[in-house]
Amino acid sequence: MSDFQMFHALGQRDNEQEGSANPGSSERPAVPQFGPPIASSHGGYQQTSSAYAPTYQYGASQPVQKAYGNHSHPQEHTALRYGAHGDAPSGGYAGELANQMGGLGLGGETSGSGPPRPHRKKQHRHAFHTLETPETSAGAFNGPPGQLQQQISGGQYMNQEITPAMSQFPAPANPLFNPANASSASVPSTAWGQSPNPSTNIGTSAQGRVDPEQIPSVPQSRDVPAHYYQSHVYPTLENHVPPPGAVPFIAHDQGNSSPKFARLTMNNIPATSDALSSTGLPLGLLLQPLAALSPGELPIPVLDFGDSGPPRCRRCRAYINPFMTFRSGGNRFVCNMCTFPNEVPPEYFSPTDPSGVRADRETRPELTRGTVDFMVPKEYWAKEPVGLRWLFLIDVCQEAVNKGYIQGFCEGILSAIYGADGLPESGEDGSAASEEEVRALPPGSKIGIMSFDKEIQFYNLSAGLEQAQMMVVPDIEDPFVPLSEGLFVDPYASKAVIVSLLAQLPTLFSQIKNPEPALLPALNAALSALSTTGGKIVCSLCTLPTWGPGRLFLRDDQKIYNTDSEKKLFTTEHPGFKKTAQKMVESGVGVDFFLASPGGGYLDVATIGHISTTTGGENFFYPNFLSPRDAPKLAQEIKHTITRQTGYQALMKVRCSNGLQVSSYLGNFVQHTFGADLEFGVIDADKALGVMFSYDGKLDIKLDAHFQSALLYTTAGGERRVRCCNVVASVSEGGREVMRFVDQDAVINLIAKEGKQYLSYSEILKNRSKTSIVAASRMAERSLKDLRGALTEKTVDVLAGYRKNFSGSHPPGQLVLPENLKEFGMYMLSGQEYSDRRTHDMQMIKSMGVMELSLLLYPRIIPVHNLSEQDGFPGENGHLVMPPSIRASFSRIEEGGVYLVDNGQICLLWIHSQVSPNLLADLFGEHHTTLQSLDPTIPALPVLETHLNAQVRNIVQYLSTTRGSKALTVQLARQGLDGAEYEFARLLLEDRNNEAQSYVDWLVHVHRHIQLEARPSPSH
């Protein structure tokens, strides 16, 4: 693979040590000049060379630009294009569904007053929006609204008001944006969909049929903001509807936490419970406290207040934050949560100006930044903090050896810790890199290695040994740790011993071949090794553990699918696994499982995954594992697990303003009693959880609503810290203003996690019955039919409530969608699969952040055959030019086309059976001109000196940087040849499939119910 350049910020000052910068400065972070890594051009390769000249032709009688496949009409652009192109088919599937919706009279004005609209080209057809001036504005928003003059085609997200510093904020963070002033702040006064009349009307044509292009489009709702945020930063106090979850962006922390760490479902909160009920939406907070920062963003400041610890409210124990106000000349601070006045500690005193702003505010990160880390004194310690202990627990049973899983896992460990093939990586100048440059684990971290089959093997990895010493514990009824020293070592001091051991393990156990692993005893032995310090277990498993205490049995029976007994498949009642999980959390230990099922066999993920979900870990699942195809993905995911920010021995508490209270928490954690702190064995950068709020009074519309999460954890480097995230929202009397500031991604994420009335995405995998996002935590308690019905009811409640209360005057037959919830119906589609797959998805959703879940619910589909010449390479501003994605419908698939399909978990390269041989040669090499000549197990494209090959590799590399915890490798799906084509069909979520409703069918169905709900009740 060619060398890749990494992200860097244009004009950004050199990296400073954490906390050393002045976070209080109002200077915005520079927007990265160059986003994704780019494949370097190869020697001798020129885009304008004869091999890629526009005069090249395939199957044409006159000179044309390079093109492959079937063309419906002459090309309109000079860009390189492969395959058929032009307007999407209007007949067939799309026309049939248009007739259905046209018959219901959905849409806006199509006849009557006014002249007919002029015909527009396809790219300009989109949902029509009516903008009106609002009658009132929420009292908590001060400052005049700004109006953006620049327009970007294809979306209404550009019409958002600016809402600068909240009323409780001591001082404005930035001046208002002035479009006429080029030197003003780089983010205009915009936020998604905040048109004064926040609604979308699905219109009809003159023939009474709905134009499919007017149906809300998820790809369009992503592509336009993605383009915008390539050249703008997101100011956290000035804009109050965050970017869509699948869009990368740079946040400027102005005292309100970045949406990467915390997102409210509504950034304007109704004052009463009745007003909230009228919206049908949940009031909640989505937290991802250790989320990774984008290159170009300022690091999270780390603050040390010594033995006294950070200042806190004496009543509610909230931590000092930017929204606390100072009085009495700086001698008191008033808590923004409970309004209690506190004495300022003498060592923290600073005088204030007449407006109450401290003289040292600009030098105090805790008063200017929404997210900070506090170092905490010993009173916050449960045990002496040490560097994180990583324990690799390797399944060495017969199946793992035969299928190459043990070899792939060992190579993945070596690659993660030491670089490719266990060799030291090169420095920037090409010389051997120093230990600090290549070190994947922070100083103080140590690793240990164990293996298991019917017995448990420990390894002494001491640096003084020539090779590792194995110690076998055959007593699995009561396993013990036979080593006092040498089990956990510095991986760089003992590198030779570790590399030698991992290279020999596959060969060593190829002669033993025990078919049945004893998983639970091995986990208990690992827990014993980590009980005094805490740590992280990374465990591989390749077959159902049927040996020893805690052995499992085949529970998966297709005869009980869709019956009441099916619910038992999604939970565990095994007392041994439950007890071990509880002990791990108490000891500050978490587990990541790497589960492989080479033959598609049953693993009982419900029972095994209970340990990882309870302790805050994660499951990586490889159904039908095939070593040549899946080993690179396995290695990348092991590396990601080790290198992402990870904390352990963690506790969390969420606080909120008077008038609100926490009603429930949603996610993977332990909470012993209601109101108690959440406990995590481990927590990492990819883990998110939800918090639901209820009212215990009425909110004051003259004040803002405040929320603070506090995560107490030990870093991988051995420091005990508190990660504080502070969020503020305005308060309004009714629900009309609320609907203008709804965060669709946060709403959907919390609905997916919530456990009372919805379904889980995993339902998508079998019958594709598209009634979709399921609440992960209730999947085991309600039948699939009941969950589907509840989901439909919830969708109707939200949209009907908006229609009745907030949409204004519209024709009864018109489908009106909230502007900020245009794609809500699309995200509410899904189906089902065998129990292991469904359970894995259920457990995964409970800890997913917005980006990962957004992609899971609606994939990115990028046509490869008709890329323009500039796609996949840096544009004029230095950013990678990404081609527009298309809707997930087969009606958008062109004959002879090739498509990248990425849902954040897998990435397919789907190839039509009539694909051009020349396109295949450009992508895979001159010897590959037929589908049959391609190797379906390749995990990545070969590196070739062709324009198309470089384009696609750059696009794939970019996609790999905008996803969650799952690595991106390419899997071929050749039409009519590969089983992966089933996955491709499954991901076309807008289509009708068996009993499933299509996207348009779903909107028709929901609209009928909305009309019934909105119809006035007959008088009696």
PDB file of C-alpha atoms in Angstrom, residues 503-711:
ATOM      1  CA  ALA A 503       4.954 -16.723  16.496  1.00  0.00           C
ATOM      2  CA  GLN A 504       5.162 -20.216  18.031  1.00  0.00           C
ATOM      3  CA  LEU A 505       1.659 -20.553  19.504  1.00  0.00           C
ATOM      4  CA  PRO A 506      -0.128 -21.637  16.272  1.00  0.00           C
ATOM      5  CA  THR A 507       2.455 -24.357  15.624  1.00  0.00           C
ATOM      6  CA  LEU A 508       2.627 -25.427  19.269  1.00  0.00           C
ATOM      7  CA  PHE A 509      -1.089 -26.144  19.589  1.00  0.00           C
ATOM      8  CA  SER A 510      -1.480 -27.634  16.128  1.00  0.00           C
ATOM      9  CA  GLN A 511      -0.271 -30.913  17.645  1.00  0.00           C
ATOM     10  CA  ILE A 512      -2.617 -30.881  20.656  1.00  0.00           C
ATOM     11  CA  LYS A 513      -6.036 -30.242  19.119  1.00  0.00           C
ATOM     12  CA  ASN A 514      -8.452 -30.126  22.019  1.00  0.00           C
ATOM     13  CA  PRO A 515     -11.863 -29.543  20.428  1.00  0.00           C
ATOM     14  CA  GLU A 516     -13.689 -28.038  23.421  1.00  0.00           C
ATOM     15  CA  PRO A 517     -12.618 -24.829  25.188  1.00  0.00           C
ATOM     16  CA  ALA A 518     -13.282 -24.035  28.845  1.00  0.00           C
ATOM     17  CA  LEU A 519     -14.086 -20.330  28.628  1.00  0.00           C
ATOM     18  CA  LEU A 520     -15.530 -19.466  32.043  1.00  0.00           C
ATOM     19  CA  PRO A 521     -12.649 -21.001  34.061  1.00  0.00           C
ATOM     20  CA  ALA A 522     -10.181 -19.104  31.842  1.00  0.00           C
ATOM     21  CA  LEU A 523     -12.058 -15.833  32.476  1.00  0.00           C
ATOM     22  CA  ASN A 524     -12.065 -16.491  36.221  1.00  0.00           C
ATOM     23  CA  ALA A 525      -8.318 -17.149  36.143  1.00  0.00           C
ATOM     24  CA  ALA A 526      -7.776 -13.914  34.202  1.00  0.00           C
ATOM     25  CA  LEU A 527      -9.901 -12.065  36.748  1.00  0.00           C
ATOM     26  CA  SER A 528      -7.737 -13.415  39.552  1.00  0.00           C
ATOM     27  CA  ALA A 529      -4.649 -12.095  37.784  1.00  0.00           C
ATOM     28  CA  LEU A 530      -6.164  -8.607  37.478  1.00  0.00           C
ATOM     29  CA  SER A 531      -8.133  -8.372  40.725  1.00  0.00           C
ATOM     30  CA  THR A 532      -5.587  -6.203  42.563  1.00  0.00           C
ATOM     31  CA  THR A 533      -4.984  -3.671  39.799  1.00  0.00           C
ATOM     32  CA  GLY A 534      -7.922  -3.835  37.381  1.00  0.00           C
ATOM     33  CA  GLY A 535      -7.367  -3.953  33.643  1.00  0.00           C
ATOM     34  CA  LYS A 536      -8.637  -5.088  30.259  1.00  0.00           C
ATOM     35  CA  ILE A 537      -9.027  -8.645  28.939  1.00  0.00           C
ATOM     36  CA  VAL A 538      -8.912  -9.173  25.172  1.00  0.00           C
ATOM     37  CA  CYS A 539     -10.289 -12.656  24.552  1.00  0.00           C
ATOM     38  CA  SER A 540     -10.585 -14.694  21.362  1.00  0.00           C
ATOM     39  CA  LEU A 541     -13.095 -17.509  20.950  1.00  0.00           C
ATOM     40  CA  CYS A 542     -13.708 -19.724  17.937  1.00  0.00           C
ATOM     41  CA  THR A 543     -16.245 -22.332  19.041  1.00  0.00           C
ATOM     42  CA  LEU A 544     -18.988 -22.863  21.591  1.00  0.00           C
ATOM     43  CA  PRO A 545     -17.342 -23.413  25.022  1.00  0.00           C
ATOM     44  CA  THR A 546     -18.706 -26.817  26.024  1.00  0.00           C
ATOM     45  CA  TRP A 547     -16.076 -27.955  28.555  1.00  0.00           C
ATOM     46  CA  GLY A 548     -15.781 -27.569  32.305  1.00  0.00           C
ATOM     47  CA  PRO A 549     -17.661 -25.290  34.680  1.00  0.00           C
ATOM     48  CA  GLY A 550     -19.809 -22.808  32.810  1.00  0.00           C
ATOM     49  CA  ARG A 551     -20.070 -25.008  29.719  1.00  0.00           C
ATOM     50  CA  LEU A 552     -22.738 -23.895  27.278  1.00  0.00           C
ATOM     51  CA  PHE A 553     -25.162 -25.820  25.127  1.00  0.00           C
ATOM     52  CA  LEU A 554     -26.761 -25.328  21.735  1.00  0.00           C
ATOM     53  CA  ARG A 555     -29.867 -23.224  22.450  1.00  0.00           C
ATOM     54  CA  ASP A 556     -30.562 -21.877  18.977  1.00  0.00           C
ATOM     55  CA  ASP A 557     -33.678 -23.590  17.612  1.00  0.00           C
ATOM     56  CA  GLN A 558     -35.340 -22.172  14.508  1.00  0.00           C
ATOM     57  CA  LYS A 559     -38.624 -23.809  15.539  1.00  0.00           C
ATOM     58  CA  ILE A 560     -39.089 -21.262  18.310  1.00  0.00           C
ATOM     59  CA  TYR A 561     -38.431 -18.220  16.118  1.00  0.00           C
ATOM     60  CA  ASN A 562     -41.302 -15.725  16.228  1.00  0.00           C
ATOM     61  CA  THR A 563     -42.792 -17.406  19.281  1.00  0.00           C
ATOM     62  CA  ASP A 564     -42.887 -16.372  22.922  1.00  0.00           C
ATOM     63  CA  SER A 565     -40.036 -18.804  23.654  1.00  0.00           C
ATOM     64  CA  GLU A 566     -37.789 -16.938  21.223  1.00  0.00           C
ATOM     65  CA  LYS A 567     -37.170 -14.254  23.831  1.00  0.00           C
ATOM     66  CA  LYS A 568     -35.060 -16.672  25.862  1.00  0.00           C
ATOM     67  CA  LEU A 569     -32.444 -16.748  23.103  1.00  0.00           C
ATOM     68  CA  PHE A 570     -31.537 -13.105  23.680  1.00  0.00           C
ATOM     69  CA  THR A 571     -30.714 -13.266  27.382  1.00  0.00           C
ATOM     70  CA  THR A 572     -28.682 -15.472  29.683  1.00  0.00           C
ATOM     71  CA  GLU A 573     -29.763 -17.118  32.874  1.00  0.00           C
ATOM     72  CA  HIS A 574     -26.376 -18.739  33.441  1.00  0.00           C
ATOM     73  CA  PRO A 575     -25.420 -17.913  37.052  1.00  0.00           C
ATOM     74  CA  GLY A 576     -21.711 -18.488  36.500  1.00  0.00           C
ATOM     75  CA  PHE A 577     -21.353 -15.893  33.753  1.00  0.00           C
ATOM     76  CA  LYS A 578     -23.485 -13.371  35.673  1.00  0.00           C
ATOM     77  CA  LYS A 579     -21.409 -13.790  38.813  1.00  0.00           C
ATOM     78  CA  THR A 580     -18.117 -13.411  36.940  1.00  0.00           C
ATOM     79  CA  ALA A 581     -19.349 -10.275  35.178  1.00  0.00           C
ATOM     80  CA  GLN A 582     -20.328  -8.703  38.501  1.00  0.00           C
ATOM     81  CA  LYS A 583     -16.954  -9.490  40.048  1.00  0.00           C
ATOM     82  CA  MET A 584     -15.152  -7.994  37.082  1.00  0.00           C
ATOM     83  CA  VAL A 585     -16.983  -4.682  37.421  1.00  0.00           C
ATOM     84  CA  GLU A 586     -16.186  -4.553  41.138  1.00  0.00           C
ATOM     85  CA  SER A 587     -12.501  -5.167  40.350  1.00  0.00           C
ATOM     86  CA  GLY A 588     -12.324  -2.602  37.535  1.00  0.00           C
ATOM     87  CA  VAL A 589     -11.902  -5.240  34.814  1.00  0.00           C
ATOM     88  CA  GLY A 590     -13.513  -5.234  31.363  1.00  0.00           C
ATOM     89  CA  VAL A 591     -13.547  -7.696  28.466  1.00  0.00           C
ATOM     90  CA  ASP A 592     -13.476  -7.331  24.688  1.00  0.00           C
ATOM     91  CA  PHE A 593     -14.416 -10.539  22.884  1.00  0.00           C
ATOM     92  CA  PHE A 594     -13.276 -11.393  19.375  1.00  0.00           C
ATOM     93  CA  LEU A 595     -15.782 -14.072  18.390  1.00  0.00           C
ATOM     94  CA  ALA A 596     -15.328 -16.067  15.202  1.00  0.00           C
ATOM     95  CA  SER A 597     -17.655 -18.655  13.756  1.00  0.00           C
ATOM     96  CA  PRO A 598     -15.742 -20.172  10.804  1.00  0.00           C
ATOM     97  CA  GLY A 599     -18.542 -22.543   9.834  1.00  0.00           C
ATOM     98  CA  GLY A 600     -21.371 -20.225  10.800  1.00  0.00           C
ATOM     99  CA  GLY A 601     -21.851 -22.213  14.010  1.00  0.00           C
ATOM    100  CA  TYR A 602     -23.695 -21.127  17.127  1.00  0.00           C
ATOM    101  CA  LEU A 603     -21.687 -19.405  19.888  1.00  0.00           C
ATOM    102  CA  ASP A 604     -24.410 -18.287  22.341  1.00  0.00           C
ATOM    103  CA  VAL A 605     -23.467 -14.619  22.071  1.00  0.00           C
ATOM    104  CA  ALA A 606     -26.245 -13.794  24.540  1.00  0.00           C
ATOM    105  CA  THR A 607     -24.414 -15.568  27.357  1.00  0.00           C
ATOM    106  CA  ILE A 608     -20.825 -14.831  26.373  1.00  0.00           C
ATOM    107  CA  GLY A 609     -21.573 -11.237  25.436  1.00  0.00           C
ATOM    108  CA  HIS A 610     -23.237 -10.657  28.801  1.00  0.00           C
ATOM    109  CA  ILE A 611     -19.779 -10.337  30.331  1.00  0.00           C
ATOM    110  CA  SER A 612     -18.521  -7.791  27.811  1.00  0.00           C
ATOM    111  CA  THR A 613     -21.676  -5.667  27.900  1.00  0.00           C
ATOM    112  CA  THR A 614     -21.866  -5.698  31.703  1.00  0.00           C
ATOM    113  CA  THR A 615     -18.224  -4.689  32.136  1.00  0.00           C
ATOM    114  CA  GLY A 616     -18.268  -1.946  29.473  1.00  0.00           C
ATOM    115  CA  GLY A 617     -16.405  -3.963  26.862  1.00  0.00           C
ATOM    116  CA  GLU A 618     -17.303  -4.855  23.294  1.00  0.00           C
ATOM    117  CA  ASN A 619     -17.929  -7.837  21.036  1.00  0.00           C
ATOM    118  CA  PHE A 620     -16.258  -8.136  17.652  1.00  0.00           C
ATOM    119  CA  PHE A 621     -18.126 -10.812  15.711  1.00  0.00           C
ATOM    120  CA  TYR A 622     -16.917 -12.621  12.581  1.00  0.00           C
ATOM    121  CA  PRO A 623     -19.654 -14.964  11.304  1.00  0.00           C
ATOM    122  CA  ASN A 624     -18.322 -17.340   8.662  1.00  0.00           C
ATOM    123  CA  PHE A 625     -14.721 -16.370   9.408  1.00  0.00           C
ATOM    124  CA  LEU A 626     -12.401 -16.904   6.454  1.00  0.00           C
ATOM    125  CA  SER A 627      -8.759 -16.215   7.250  1.00  0.00           C
ATOM    126  CA  PRO A 628      -7.550 -14.645   3.947  1.00  0.00           C
ATOM    127  CA  ARG A 629     -10.519 -12.300   3.890  1.00  0.00           C
ATOM    128  CA  ASP A 630     -11.081 -11.544   7.582  1.00  0.00           C
ATOM    129  CA  ALA A 631      -7.597 -11.725   9.146  1.00  0.00           C
ATOM    130  CA  PRO A 632      -6.679  -8.147   8.064  1.00  0.00           C
ATOM    131  CA  LYS A 633      -9.937  -6.844   9.570  1.00  0.00           C
ATOM    132  CA  LEU A 634      -9.223  -8.799  12.754  1.00  0.00           C
ATOM    133  CA  ALA A 635      -5.732  -7.291  13.012  1.00  0.00           C
ATOM    134  CA  GLN A 636      -7.014  -3.742  12.463  1.00  0.00           C
ATOM    135  CA  GLU A 637      -9.704  -4.127  15.106  1.00  0.00           C
ATOM    136  CA  ILE A 638      -7.270  -5.513  17.665  1.00  0.00           C
ATOM    137  CA  LYS A 639      -5.066  -2.501  17.025  1.00  0.00           C
ATOM    138  CA  HIS A 640      -7.993  -0.131  17.389  1.00  0.00           C
ATOM    139  CA  THR A 641      -8.970  -1.787  20.667  1.00  0.00           C
ATOM    140  CA  ILE A 642      -5.485  -1.305  22.093  1.00  0.00           C
ATOM    141  CA  THR A 643      -4.768   2.200  20.823  1.00  0.00           C
ATOM    142  CA  ARG A 644      -8.106   3.996  21.403  1.00  0.00           C
ATOM    143  CA  GLN A 645      -8.452   5.986  24.599  1.00  0.00           C
ATOM    144  CA  THR A 646      -9.463   3.608  27.366  1.00  0.00           C
ATOM    145  CA  GLY A 647     -10.265   4.164  31.011  1.00  0.00           C
ATOM    146  CA  TYR A 648     -10.985   1.611  33.732  1.00  0.00           C
ATOM    147  CA  GLN A 649     -12.386   1.467  37.279  1.00  0.00           C
ATOM    148  CA  ALA A 650     -14.951   4.027  36.136  1.00  0.00           C
ATOM    149  CA  LEU A 651     -17.962   5.627  37.830  1.00  0.00           C
ATOM    150  CA  MET A 652     -20.397   8.112  36.279  1.00  0.00           C
ATOM    151  CA  LYS A 653     -22.936  10.592  37.622  1.00  0.00           C
ATOM    152  CA  VAL A 654     -25.221  12.929  35.639  1.00  0.00           C
ATOM    153  CA  ARG A 655     -26.696  16.095  37.158  1.00  0.00           C
ATOM    154  CA  CYS A 656     -29.333  18.469  35.797  1.00  0.00           C
ATOM    155  CA  SER A 657     -31.065  21.749  36.612  1.00  0.00           C
ATOM    156  CA  ASN A 658     -33.825  22.182  39.179  1.00  0.00           C
ATOM    157  CA  GLY A 659     -37.135  21.145  37.688  1.00  0.00           C
ATOM    158  CA  LEU A 660     -35.643  18.100  35.957  1.00  0.00           C
ATOM    159  CA  GLN A 661     -34.493  14.740  37.241  1.00  0.00           C
ATOM    160  CA  VAL A 662     -32.789  11.680  35.804  1.00  0.00           C
ATOM    161  CA  SER A 663     -35.405   9.016  35.134  1.00  0.00           C
ATOM    162  CA  SER A 664     -33.229   6.273  33.647  1.00  0.00           C
ATOM    163  CA  TYR A 665     -29.879   5.402  32.109  1.00  0.00           C
ATOM    164  CA  LEU A 666     -29.506   3.415  28.879  1.00  0.00           C
ATOM    165  CA  GLY A 667     -26.411   1.478  27.862  1.00  0.00           C
ATOM    166  CA  ASN A 668     -23.898  -1.129  28.998  1.00  0.00           C
ATOM    167  CA  PHE A 669     -23.017  -0.623  32.670  1.00  0.00           C
ATOM    168  CA  VAL A 670     -23.943  -1.713  36.201  1.00  0.00           C
ATOM    169  CA  GLN A 671     -26.241   0.300  38.452  1.00  0.00           C
ATOM    170  CA  HIS A 672     -27.050  -1.410  41.735  1.00  0.00           C
ATOM    171  CA  THR A 673     -29.932   0.837  42.792  1.00  0.00           C
ATOM    172  CA  PHE A 674     -31.809   3.701  41.188  1.00  0.00           C
ATOM    173  CA  GLY A 675     -29.916   6.933  41.793  1.00  0.00           C
ATOM    174  CA  ALA A 676     -26.619   5.166  42.398  1.00  0.00           C
ATOM    175  CA  ASP A 677     -23.538   5.891  40.287  1.00  0.00           C
ATOM    176  CA  LEU A 678     -23.054   3.935  37.095  1.00  0.00           C
ATOM    177  CA  GLU A 679     -20.162   1.468  37.280  1.00  0.00           C
ATOM    178  CA  PHE A 680     -17.944   0.406  34.377  1.00  0.00           C
ATOM    179  CA  GLY A 681     -15.119  -2.096  34.416  1.00  0.00           C
ATOM    180  CA  VAL A 682     -13.729  -0.267  31.388  1.00  0.00           C
ATOM    181  CA  ILE A 683     -14.923   2.516  29.109  1.00  0.00           C
ATOM    182  CA  ASP A 684     -13.371   3.632  25.839  1.00  0.00           C
ATOM    183  CA  ALA A 685     -13.662   6.268  23.143  1.00  0.00           C
ATOM    184  CA  ASP A 686     -16.330   4.384  21.167  1.00  0.00           C
ATOM    185  CA  LYS A 687     -18.778   3.798  24.029  1.00  0.00           C
ATOM    186  CA  ALA A 688     -21.881   5.914  24.433  1.00  0.00           C
ATOM    187  CA  LEU A 689     -24.807   5.807  26.829  1.00  0.00           C
ATOM    188  CA  GLY A 690     -28.129   7.556  27.100  1.00  0.00           C
ATOM    189  CA  VAL A 691     -29.732   9.469  29.961  1.00  0.00           C
ATOM    190  CA  MET A 692     -33.490  10.075  30.081  1.00  0.00           C
ATOM    191  CA  PHE A 693     -34.958  12.973  32.043  1.00  0.00           C
ATOM    192  CA  SER A 694     -38.379  13.696  33.516  1.00  0.00           C
ATOM    193  CA  TYR A 695     -39.920  16.728  35.192  1.00  0.00           C
ATOM    194  CA  ASP A 696     -40.222  17.231  38.936  1.00  0.00           C
ATOM    195  CA  GLY A 697     -41.436  20.810  38.549  1.00  0.00           C
ATOM    196  CA  LYS A 698     -41.714  23.593  36.011  1.00  0.00           C
ATOM    197  CA  LEU A 699     -38.667  25.133  34.359  1.00  0.00           C
ATOM    198  CA  ASP A 700     -38.192  28.890  34.397  1.00  0.00           C
ATOM    199  CA  ILE A 701     -38.231  30.189  30.819  1.00  0.00           C
ATOM    200  CA  LYS A 702     -36.016  33.089  31.919  1.00  0.00           C
ATOM    201  CA  LEU A 703     -33.230  30.666  32.765  1.00  0.00           C
ATOM    202  CA  ASP A 704     -31.452  27.984  30.818  1.00  0.00           C
ATOM    203  CA  ALA A 705     -31.438  24.252  31.532  1.00  0.00           C
ATOM    204  CA  HIS A 706     -28.048  22.806  32.444  1.00  0.00           C
ATOM    205  CA  PHE A 707     -26.672  19.280  32.390  1.00  0.00           C
ATOM    206  CA  GLN A 708     -23.345  17.922  33.625  1.00  0.00           C
ATOM    207  CA  SER A 709     -21.872  14.449  33.376  1.00  0.00           C
ATOM    208  CA  ALA A 710     -18.898  13.462  35.527  1.00  0.00           C
ATOM    209  CA  LEU A 711     -16.912  10.323  34.674  1.00  0.00           C
TER     210      LEU A 711
END
